[in-house]
Coordinates of C-alpha atoms in Angstrom, one line a residue:
Chain A
M1 CA 273.2 119.0 87.5
R2 CA 276.1 119.7 85.1
I3 CA 278.8 122.1 86.2
N4 CA 277.8 124.7 83.6
D5 CA 274.2 124.8 84.8
Y6 CA 275.5 125.4 88.4
F7 CA 277.5 128.4 87.2
V8 CA 274.6 129.9 85.2
E9 CA 272.2 129.5 88.2
G10 CA 274.7 131.1 90.5
G11 CA 275.1 134.0 88.1
I12 CA 271.4 134.6 88.0
V13 CA 271.3 134.7 91.8
V14 CA 274.1 137.2 91.9
V15 CA 272.4 139.4 89.3
R16 CA 269.2 139.3 91.2
L17 CA 271.0 140.3 94.4
L18 CA 272.6 143.2 92.6
L19 CA 269.3 144.4 91.3
V20 CA 267.7 144.2 94.7
G21 CA 270.6 146.1 96.1
L22 CA 270.3 148.8 93.5
V23 CA 266.6 149.2 94.1
C24 CA 267.1 149.5 97.9
F25 CA 269.9 152.0 97.3
A26 CA 267.7 154.1 95.0
L27 CA 264.8 154.0 97.5
V28 CA 267.1 155.2 100.3
E29 CA 268.5 158.0 98.1
I30 CA 265.0 159.2 97.1
L31 CA 263.8 159.2 100.7
F32 CA 266.8 161.0 102.0
M33 CA 266.9 163.5 99.1
G34 CA 263.2 164.2 99.6
Y35 CA 263.8 164.8 103.3
G36 CA 266.7 167.0 102.5
R37 CA 264.6 169.1 100.1
Y38 CA 261.8 169.3 102.7
R39 CA 264.3 170.4 105.3
Q40 CA 265.7 173.0 102.9
T41 CA 262.3 174.5 102.2
A42 CA 261.3 174.5 105.9
M43 CA 264.5 176.3 106.7
A44 CA 264.0 178.8 103.9
A45 CA 260.4 179.4 105.1
A46 CA 261.7 180.2 108.5
R47 CA 264.0 182.9 107.2
G48 CA 261.9 183.9 104.2
L49 CA 262.1 182.7 100.6
D50 CA 264.7 183.8 98.2
G51 CA 265.7 183.1 94.6
P52 CA 265.3 184.7 91.2
D53 CA 261.5 184.4 91.2
I54 CA 261.2 186.0 94.6
E55 CA 263.6 188.8 93.6
L56 CA 261.3 189.5 90.6
L57 CA 258.4 190.0 93.0
E58 CA 260.6 192.2 95.2
R59 CA 261.5 194.4 92.3
Q60 CA 257.8 194.7 91.4
N61 CA 257.1 195.8 95.0
Q62 CA 259.9 198.4 94.8
A63 CA 258.5 199.7 91.5
H64 CA 255.0 200.1 93.2
E65 CA 256.6 201.9 96.1
R66 CA 258.3 204.4 93.7
V67 CA 255.0 205.2 92.1
I68 CA 253.3 205.6 95.5
H69 CA 256.1 207.9 96.9
A70 CA 256.0 210.0 93.8
T71 CA 252.2 210.3 93.7
A72 CA 251.1 210.5 97.3
P73 CA 252.3 214.1 98.1
G74 CA 250.1 215.4 95.2
I75 CA 246.9 213.8 96.7
V76 CA 244.8 216.0 99.0
Y77 CA 241.9 215.4 101.4
I78 CA 238.9 217.6 100.8
R79 CA 236.3 218.5 103.5
T80 CA 233.3 220.5 102.7
E81 CA 230.5 222.1 104.7
Q82 CA 227.1 222.7 103.4
I83 CA 224.2 224.6 105.0
V84 CA 221.0 222.6 104.6
K85 CA 217.6 224.1 105.2
A86 CA 215.8 221.8 107.6
E87 CA 212.1 221.5 106.7
Q88 CA 209.9 222.5 109.7
S89 CA 207.2 219.9 110.2
P90 CA 203.7 221.3 109.6
T91 CA 202.7 219.5 112.8
F92 CA 204.7 221.8 114.9
M93 CA 203.1 224.8 113.2
D94 CA 199.6 223.7 114.3
P95 CA 198.2 226.5 116.6
S96 CA 196.7 224.0 119.0
L97 CA 200.0 222.2 119.4
R98 CA 201.8 225.4 119.9
Q99 CA 199.2 226.3 122.6
F100 CA 199.8 222.9 124.2
F101 CA 203.5 223.8 124.5
G102 CA 202.6 227.1 126.1
G103 CA 202.8 229.3 123.0
G104 CA 206.0 227.7 121.8
A105 CA 206.7 224.5 120.0
P106 CA 209.8 222.3 120.0
Q107 CA 212.4 224.1 118.0
I108 CA 214.0 222.4 115.1
P109 CA 217.1 224.3 113.8
Q110 CA 216.3 226.0 110.5
D111 CA 219.8 225.5 109.2
Q112 CA 221.9 222.3 109.6
K113 CA 225.5 221.9 108.7
Q114 CA 226.2 218.9 106.5
H115 CA 229.8 217.8 106.0
A116 CA 231.2 215.8 103.1
L117 CA 234.6 214.4 102.5
G118 CA 236.4 213.5 99.3
T119 CA 239.7 213.6 97.5
G120 CA 241.5 215.9 95.1
V121 CA 244.7 215.9 93.1
L122 CA 247.2 218.8 92.8
F123 CA 247.9 219.4 89.1
D124 CA 249.6 222.8 89.4
P125 CA 252.3 223.8 91.9
S126 CA 250.4 227.1 92.6
G127 CA 247.6 225.2 94.3
Y128 CA 245.1 224.2 91.6
I129 CA 243.3 221.0 92.5
V130 CA 241.1 218.8 90.4
T131 CA 238.3 216.9 92.1
N132 CA 234.7 215.6 91.4
N133 CA 232.0 218.3 91.2
H134 CA 229.8 216.1 93.4
V135 CA 232.4 216.4 96.2
I136 CA 232.2 220.2 96.4
A137 CA 228.7 220.8 95.0
H138 CA 226.6 223.2 97.1
A139 CA 229.5 223.6 99.6
S140 CA 229.6 226.8 101.6
T141 CA 233.2 226.2 102.7
V142 CA 235.9 223.9 101.3
E143 CA 239.0 222.9 103.2
V144 CA 241.9 221.1 101.8
M145 CA 244.4 219.0 103.8
L146 CA 247.8 218.1 102.3
T147 CA 249.8 215.0 103.0
Y148 CA 251.7 216.6 105.8
K149 CA 248.5 217.7 107.6
R150 CA 248.7 221.3 106.4
V151 CA 245.1 222.6 106.1
F152 CA 244.0 225.4 103.8
K153 CA 240.8 227.1 103.0
A154 CA 240.0 226.5 99.3
K155 CA 238.2 228.6 96.8
V156 CA 236.0 226.9 94.1
I157 CA 237.3 228.0 90.7
G158 CA 234.6 226.2 88.8
G159 CA 232.6 223.1 88.6
D160 CA 230.9 221.3 85.8
P161 CA 228.0 219.0 86.8
D162 CA 227.9 217.6 83.3
T163 CA 231.3 216.1 83.4
D164 CA 231.4 216.0 87.3
I165 CA 234.7 217.8 87.3
A166 CA 235.6 220.7 89.5
V167 CA 238.7 222.8 90.2
V168 CA 239.5 224.4 93.6
K169 CA 242.5 226.4 94.6
I170 CA 244.5 227.0 97.7
N171 CA 246.9 229.8 98.4
A172 CA 250.2 228.1 98.4
T173 CA 253.1 227.7 96.0
G174 CA 255.7 225.1 95.2
L175 CA 253.4 222.2 95.8
P176 CA 254.0 218.7 94.6
T177 CA 251.8 217.7 91.7
V178 CA 250.8 214.6 89.9
P179 CA 251.6 214.6 86.2
L180 CA 248.8 214.1 83.7
G181 CA 249.1 210.9 81.7
D182 CA 247.6 209.6 78.5
S183 CA 244.5 207.4 79.2
S184 CA 244.2 206.6 75.5
S185 CA 247.3 204.4 75.8
L186 CA 245.7 202.3 78.5
H187 CA 244.9 198.7 77.9
V188 CA 242.6 196.2 79.6
G189 CA 244.8 194.4 82.2
D190 CA 247.2 197.3 82.8
T191 CA 248.1 197.9 86.5
V192 CA 246.6 201.0 88.0
M193 CA 246.5 202.5 91.5
A194 CA 243.7 204.5 93.2
F195 CA 244.7 207.2 95.7
G196 CA 242.1 208.6 98.0
N197 CA 240.5 208.9 101.5
P198 CA 237.9 206.1 101.7
F199 CA 235.7 206.3 104.8
G200 CA 238.0 209.1 106.1
L201 CA 241.0 206.7 106.0
N202 CA 243.2 209.4 104.6
F203 CA 245.9 208.8 102.0
T204 CA 244.9 205.2 101.2
V205 CA 246.4 203.5 98.1
T206 CA 244.7 200.5 96.4
R207 CA 246.0 198.6 93.4
G208 CA 244.2 196.7 90.6
S209 CA 243.8 196.4 86.9
V210 CA 242.0 198.2 84.1
S211 CA 239.0 195.9 83.9
A212 CA 237.4 197.6 80.9
L213 CA 237.6 200.8 78.9
G214 CA 235.0 203.1 77.3
R215 CA 232.2 202.4 79.8
S216 CA 229.2 204.8 79.6
D217 CA 225.5 205.1 80.4
F218 CA 225.8 206.2 84.0
N219 CA 223.6 209.2 83.6
I220 CA 226.7 211.4 83.3
E221 CA 225.9 212.3 79.7
A222 CA 229.0 214.3 79.0
V223 CA 231.3 211.5 79.9
Q224 CA 231.0 208.4 77.7
D225 CA 234.5 207.1 78.4
F226 CA 234.9 205.7 81.9
I227 CA 237.7 203.4 82.9
Q228 CA 236.4 200.4 84.9
T229 CA 238.8 199.1 87.5
D230 CA 239.0 196.6 90.3
A231 CA 241.3 198.8 92.3
A232 CA 239.1 199.4 95.4
I233 CA 237.1 202.6 95.3
N234 CA 234.8 203.4 98.2
P235 CA 232.9 206.5 99.6
G236 CA 235.6 209.1 100.1
N237 CA 237.7 208.1 97.1
S238 CA 235.7 210.5 94.8
G239 CA 237.9 213.0 93.1
G240 CA 241.1 211.0 93.7
A241 CA 243.6 210.0 91.1
L242 CA 243.7 206.8 89.2
V243 CA 247.4 206.5 88.1
D244 CA 249.2 204.2 85.7
V245 CA 252.6 202.5 86.5
K246 CA 254.4 205.7 85.5
G247 CA 252.6 207.6 88.3
Q248 CA 250.6 209.7 85.8
I249 CA 246.9 210.6 86.2
V250 CA 244.9 208.5 83.7
G251 CA 241.5 209.0 85.5
I252 CA 239.6 210.6 88.3
N253 CA 237.8 208.1 90.6
T254 CA 234.1 209.0 90.3
A255 CA 231.6 206.3 90.9
I256 CA 231.1 202.7 92.0
L257 CA 228.6 200.0 91.0
S258 CA 226.4 198.8 93.7
G259 CA 223.8 196.2 92.9
N260 CA 223.1 195.5 96.6
Q261 CA 222.3 198.6 98.5
G262 CA 222.6 198.5 102.3
P263 CA 219.8 199.3 104.7
R264 CA 220.6 203.0 104.5
G265 CA 221.2 203.1 100.8
E266 CA 225.0 203.1 101.1
G267 CA 227.2 201.6 98.5
G268 CA 230.3 199.5 99.1
F269 CA 233.1 198.1 97.0
M270 CA 232.1 195.3 94.7
G271 CA 235.3 195.2 92.6
I272 CA 233.8 197.6 90.1
G273 CA 234.8 201.2 90.2
F274 CA 234.7 203.9 87.5
A275 CA 237.2 206.6 86.8
W276 CA 236.5 209.6 84.6
S277 CA 239.0 209.1 81.8
R278 CA 241.7 211.7 81.6
A279 CA 241.3 211.7 77.8
T280 CA 237.7 213.0 78.2
Chain B
M1 CA 221.9 209.8 102.8
I2 CA 220.8 210.0 99.1
V3 CA 221.1 213.6 98.1
S4 CA 220.5 213.3 94.4
V5 CA 219.1 210.9 91.8
N6 CA 220.5 211.2 88.3
R7 CA 222.1 214.5 89.4
M8 CA 218.7 216.0 90.4
P9 CA 218.8 217.0 94.1
V10 CA 216.2 215.2 96.2
N11 CA 215.1 216.7 99.5
S12 CA 212.4 214.4 100.6
L13 CA 211.2 210.8 100.2
A14 CA 208.5 212.0 97.8
E15 CA 211.1 213.7 95.5
F16 CA 213.3 210.6 95.7
D17 CA 210.3 208.3 94.7
E18 CA 209.5 210.6 91.8
A19 CA 213.0 210.8 90.5
A20 CA 213.5 207.0 90.9
A21 CA 210.3 206.3 89.0
N22 CA 211.4 208.5 86.2
A23 CA 214.8 206.9 86.0
K24 CA 215.5 204.9 82.8
G25 CA 218.4 202.4 82.7
S26 CA 221.1 202.7 85.3
T27 CA 220.4 205.2 88.2
L28 CA 223.1 207.5 89.4
L29 CA 222.8 208.2 93.2
R30 CA 224.9 210.8 95.0
I31 CA 225.3 209.5 98.5
I32 CA 226.7 211.0 101.6
H33 CA 227.7 208.0 103.6
Q34 CA 229.2 208.8 107.0
G35 CA 230.2 212.1 105.6
Q36 CA 231.8 210.6 102.5
A37 CA 230.5 211.7 99.1
I38 CA 230.3 209.1 96.3
F39 CA 228.4 208.5 93.1
V40 CA 226.8 205.0 93.1
V41 CA 225.6 203.5 89.9
V42 CA 222.6 201.2 90.4
P43 CA 221.9 198.9 87.5
P44 CA 218.3 198.6 86.3
E45 CA 216.0 196.1 87.9
G46 CA 216.5 192.7 86.3
G47 CA 220.0 193.6 85.3
D48 CA 221.5 191.5 88.1
S49 CA 223.3 188.3 87.2
D50 CA 223.2 185.1 89.2

């Protein structure tokens, strides 16, 4: 071996050793950096995440809270009572059966009280409330409960079965109201909130989007412009407000779609609710 | 309890059957469920999607 070859071979060995060293160093760095990041994330999760993206979500939550605080005082709980004539079974009117019972028959009350609950929205500080006609239809008495549990007897000012809209009034002044908005400026995908008393869970707020506009053909002939939303609407929400992100009424929650009736014919939320459009 | 079909009050099963038979397209039921009033839209038979 010549002396030059000896030096060249030695150089190659040194370069190889350097490369191996670099690779090992890089591997160690990657492993430790990865562990460091993992440790950082784990520590952040323990105390809650932060950062510009999280702050954006927090600001969105704060905006929703503002809408809710501004709107909720104008939402009311409506309780109605209706006297229903109970049909007397012809069986009990049979003379032989009456004789069997010693001249009398088991008595079924002629009148039964039927209660219904719904929601309403204060739109005038002197106590005018808009709701669905089907909430107060045939009611003999109507009671209204405000956010702070104040209860009033209400008078039905008028109801229109064709549009399913009714107005009731309570004797009070200076009440908080919900401003009327412009439903014609709504777009599919816009955020909306539904305020109401589903299943008697008073003053519930749900949030969703406008799923579609201009829905019709629900046998409410006078209204051909329903807002379809995935904000949860359930029994008890009827007559409540659908508000936009400015806290303005864009619709009145009226109906839900139910393709799967329960054993007693009840309907539940399927992600499709309909609000009577304010523009109607 | 179903109290109306397509906004016509029903007071008996026979009235409900008659109203339901006459319904065309979607049927609008007024239901009092555990004391809560709600309109429920029932799509016509065959209108369901898989």
